Coordinates of N, CA and C in Angstrom, one line a residue:
X1 N -39.1 -23.7 39.6 CA -38.4 -22.7 40.2 C -39.5 -22.4 41.2
X2 N -38.4 -21.5 42.0 CA -39.2 -21.1 43.4 C -40.1 -19.6 42.7
X3 N -40.9 -19.5 44.1 CA -41.9 -18.1 43.3 C -41.2 -17.0 44.4
X4 N -40.9 -15.8 43.8 CA -40.8 -15.1 45.2 C -41.8 -14.4 45.8
X5 N -41.3 -13.3 46.5 CA -42.6 -12.6 47.0 C -43.5 -11.9 46.3
X6 N -42.7 -12.2 44.8 CA -44.2 -10.5 43.8 C -44.8 -11.4 43.3
X7 N -44.7 -12.8 43.7 CA -46.0 -13.6 42.6 C -45.1 -13.8 40.9
X8 N -44.6 -13.9 40.8 CA -43.5 -14.4 39.9 C -42.6 -15.0 40.1
X9 N -42.2 -15.8 39.0 CA -41.0 -17.2 39.0 C -39.9 -16.4 39.3
X10 N -38.7 -16.5 39.7 CA -37.6 -16.6 39.8 C -36.8 -17.2 38.9
X11 N -36.7 -15.3 38.1 CA -35.2 -16.6 36.8 C -33.7 -16.5 37.1
X12 N -32.8 -17.7 36.3 CA -31.7 -17.8 36.2 C -31.2 -16.6 35.7
X13 N -30.0 -16.2 36.3 CA -28.6 -14.8 35.5 C -29.0 -15.0 34.1
X14 N -28.9 -16.4 33.7 CA -28.6 -16.2 32.2 C -29.7 -15.9 31.1
X15 N -31.2 -16.2 32.1 CA -32.2 -16.0 31.4 C -32.5 -14.2 31.5
X16 N -32.2 -13.6 32.7 CA -32.2 -11.9 32.4 C -31.3 -11.7 31.7
X17 N -30.4 -11.9 31.6 CA -29.1 -11.5 30.8 C -29.4 -11.5 29.2
X18 N -30.0 -12.7 29.0 CA -30.4 -12.9 27.9 C -31.8 -12.1 27.0
X19 N -32.5 -11.7 28.3 CA -33.4 -10.8 28.1 C -33.4 -9.5 28.1
X20 N -32.2 -9.1 28.6 CA -31.7 -7.9 28.9 C -30.4 -7.4 27.4
X21 N -30.3 -8.3 27.3 CA -29.9 -8.4 25.4 C -30.9 -8.0 24.4
X22 N -31.8 -8.6 24.8 CA -32.9 -8.7 23.8 C -33.6 -7.1 23.9
X23 N -33.6 -6.7 24.8 CA -34.2 -5.2 25.1 C -33.6 -4.1 24.4
X24 N -32.4 -4.6 24.6 CA -31.1 -3.6 24.4 C -30.9 -3.4 22.7
X25 N -31.3 -4.7 21.7 CA -31.2 -4.9 20.8 C -32.4 -4.3 20.2
X26 N -33.6 -4.5 20.5 CA -35.0 -4.0 20.3 C -35.0 -2.8 20.4
X27 N -34.3 -2.0 21.6 CA -34.4 -0.7 22.0 C -33.0 -0.1 20.8
X28 N -32.5 -0.1 20.4 CA -30.8 0.3 19.1 C -32.4 0.4 18.0
X29 N -32.6 -1.2 17.8 CA -33.5 -0.9 16.6 C -34.0 0.1 16.6
X30 N -35.2 0.3 17.5 CA -36.2 1.4 17.7 C -35.4 2.7 17.3
X31 N -34.7 2.6 17.7 CA -33.8 4.4 17.8 C -34.0 4.3 15.9
X32 N -33.2 3.3 16.2 CA -32.2 3.4 13.8 C -33.4 3.7 13.1
X33 N -34.1 3.2 13.4 CA -35.7 2.9 12.9 C -36.6 4.6 13.2
X34 N -36.2 4.9 13.8 CA -36.8 6.2 14.7 C -35.9 7.5 13.6
X35 N -34.5 7.2 13.8 CA -33.6 8.4 13.2 C -33.7 8.2 11.9
X36 N -33.5 7.5 10.9 CA -34.5 7.3 9.4 C -35.6 7.7 9.1
X37 N -36.3 7.7 10.1 CA -37.6 8.3 9.7 C -37.7 10.1 9.6
X38 N -37.1 10.5 10.8 CA -37.2 11.6 10.9 C -36.1 11.9 9.9
X39 N -34.8 12.1 9.6 CA -33.9 12.1 9.0 C -35.1 12.4 7.0
X40 N -35.6 11.3 6.9 CA -36.2 11.5 5.6 C -37.3 12.0 5.8
X41 N -38.5 12.7 6.5 CA -38.7 13.5 6.5 C -38.1 15.2 6.8
X42 N -36.8 15.3 7.1 CA -36.1 16.3 7.1 C -35.8 16.4 6.0
X43 N -34.9 15.4 4.5 CA -34.8 15.8 3.5 C -36.1 16.0 2.4
X44 N -37.1 15.0 2.9 CA -38.2 15.1 1.9 C -39.1 16.2 1.7
X45 N -38.8 17.5 2.6 CA -39.4 18.7 3.5 C -39.8 19.6 2.4
X46 N -39.4 20.0 1.6 CA -39.8 20.5 0.2 C -39.8 19.3 -1.3
X47 N -40.4 18.6 -0.8 CA -40.0 17.7 -1.8 C -42.1 17.9 -1.9
X48 N -42.9 18.0 -3.5 CA -44.1 17.6 -3.5 C -44.3 16.8 -2.6
X49 N -46.0 16.3 -1.9 CA -46.4 15.5 -1.1 C -45.3 15.1 -0.2
X50 N -44.6 16.4 0.3 CA -43.4 15.1 1.3 C -44.2 16.0 3.1
X51 N -43.1 15.7 4.3 CA -43.7 15.7 5.1 C -44.0 16.7 5.7
X52 N -45.5 17.4 6.2 CA -45.6 18.7 6.7 C -44.8 19.2 8.1
X53 N -45.0 20.3 8.8 CA -44.1 20.0 9.9 C -45.0 19.2 11.2
X54 N -46.0 19.2 10.7 CA -47.4 18.3 11.9 C -46.4 16.6 12.0
X55 N -46.1 16.1 10.6 CA -45.4 15.0 10.8 C -44.3 14.9 11.1
X56 N -43.7 15.7 11.1 CA -42.2 15.9 11.7 C -41.8 16.0 12.9
X57 N -42.8 16.9 13.7 CA -42.9 16.8 15.0 C -43.6 15.7 15.6
X58 N -44.4 14.9 15.2 CA -44.5 13.4 15.4 C -43.4 12.6 15.3
X59 N -43.1 12.3 14.2 CA -41.6 12.1 14.2 C -40.3 12.3 15.1
X60 N -40.2 13.3 15.2 CA -39.3 13.8 16.1 C -39.7 13.4 17.8
X61 N -40.9 13.7 17.9 CA -41.4 12.8 19.2 C -41.2 11.2 19.8
X62 N -41.6 10.9 18.4 CA -41.0 9.3 18.1 C -39.7 9.0 18.7
X63 N -39.3 9.8 18.1 CA -37.6 9.6 18.0 C -37.0 10.0 19.5
X64 N -37.5 10.8 20.1 CA -36.9 11.7 21.5 C -37.5 9.9 23.0
X65 N -39.1 9.7 22.4 CA -39.5 8.4 22.7 C -38.5 7.3 22.5
X66 N -37.9 6.8 21.7 CA -37.3 5.6 21.2 C -35.8 5.1 22.2
X67 N -35.2 7.3 21.9 CA -34.2 7.0 22.9 C -33.8 7.2 24.0
X68 N -35.3 7.9 24.7 CA -35.3 7.0 26.4 C -35.9 5.7 26.1
X69 N -36.2 4.8 25.7 CA -36.7 3.2 25.8 C -35.1 3.0 25.7
X70 N -34.1 3.2 24.5 CA -33.1 2.5 24.6 C -31.9 3.0 25.3
X71 N -32.3 3.9 25.8 CA -31.1 4.2 27.5 C -31.7 3.6 28.2
X72 N -33.1 3.6 28.7 CA -33.4 3.0 29.9 C -32.8 1.2 30.0
X73 N -33.1 0.5 28.1 CA -32.9 -0.4 27.9 C -31.0 -0.8 28.6
X74 N -30.1 -0.1 28.3 CA -28.9 0.3 29.1 C -28.8 -0.7 30.1
X75 N -30.1 -0.1 31.1 CA -29.5 0.6 32.8 C -30.3 -0.8 32.9
X76 N -31.1 -1.9 32.1 CA -31.5 -3.0 32.5 C -33.4 -2.8 33.2
X77 N -34.2 -2.0 32.6 CA -35.3 -1.4 33.2 C -36.4 -2.3 32.9
X78 N -36.9 -2.7 33.0 CA -37.9 -3.4 32.4 C -38.8 -3.1 31.7
X79 N -39.2 -2.1 32.4 CA -40.3 -1.2 31.2 C -40.2 -1.4 30.0
X80 N -39.6 -1.5 29.3 CA -39.4 -1.3 27.7 C -40.5 -2.8 27.4
X81 N -40.0 -3.7 28.1 CA -40.1 -4.9 27.7 C -41.5 -5.4 28.1
X82 N -42.7 -4.3 28.6 CA -43.5 -4.6 29.4 C -44.5 -4.3 27.9
X83 N -46.2 -5.1 28.5 CA -47.0 -5.4 27.5 C -47.3 -3.7 26.6
X84 N -47.0 -2.6 28.1 CA -48.4 -1.4 27.7 C -46.9 -0.5 26.4
X85 N -45.7 -1.1 26.3 CA -44.8 -0.2 25.2 C -45.2 -1.2 23.7
X86 N -45.7 -2.6 23.9 CA -46.3 -3.1 22.9 C -47.3 -2.6 22.3
X87 N -48.1 -1.9 22.4 CA -49.4 -1.2 22.7 C -49.2 0.2 22.2
X88 N -47.9 0.2 22.5 CA -47.8 1.9 22.7 C -47.2 2.6 21.4
X89 N -45.8 1.3 20.9 CA -45.2 1.0 19.8 C -46.4 0.7 18.3
X90 N -47.6 -0.3 19.0 CA -48.4 0.0 17.6 C -49.0 1.4 17.3
X91 N -49.7 1.6 18.4 CA -50.1 2.8 18.1 C -49.3 4.0 18.1
X92 N -47.8 4.6 17.6 CA -47.3 5.3 17.2 C -47.6 5.0 15.5

């Protein structure tokens, strides 16, 4: 493989396409899980031991975060594939 000017090896179009498809799949899965948790918080709001306002707000923030990452993955932005994103997901 040839080395590009940024110090990273150049990748074939097939590798980039496979990585982009993986990022889209992960983005959609993350968004689906965020929607499910947020909707659960809405349904369980009046149940004893249910979600409170702070937890619903936190899960809504994660829903927005997941939506933004899902949209970015469709435009082939690599931010969602970075190590920082993996640590942010772990922190959520």
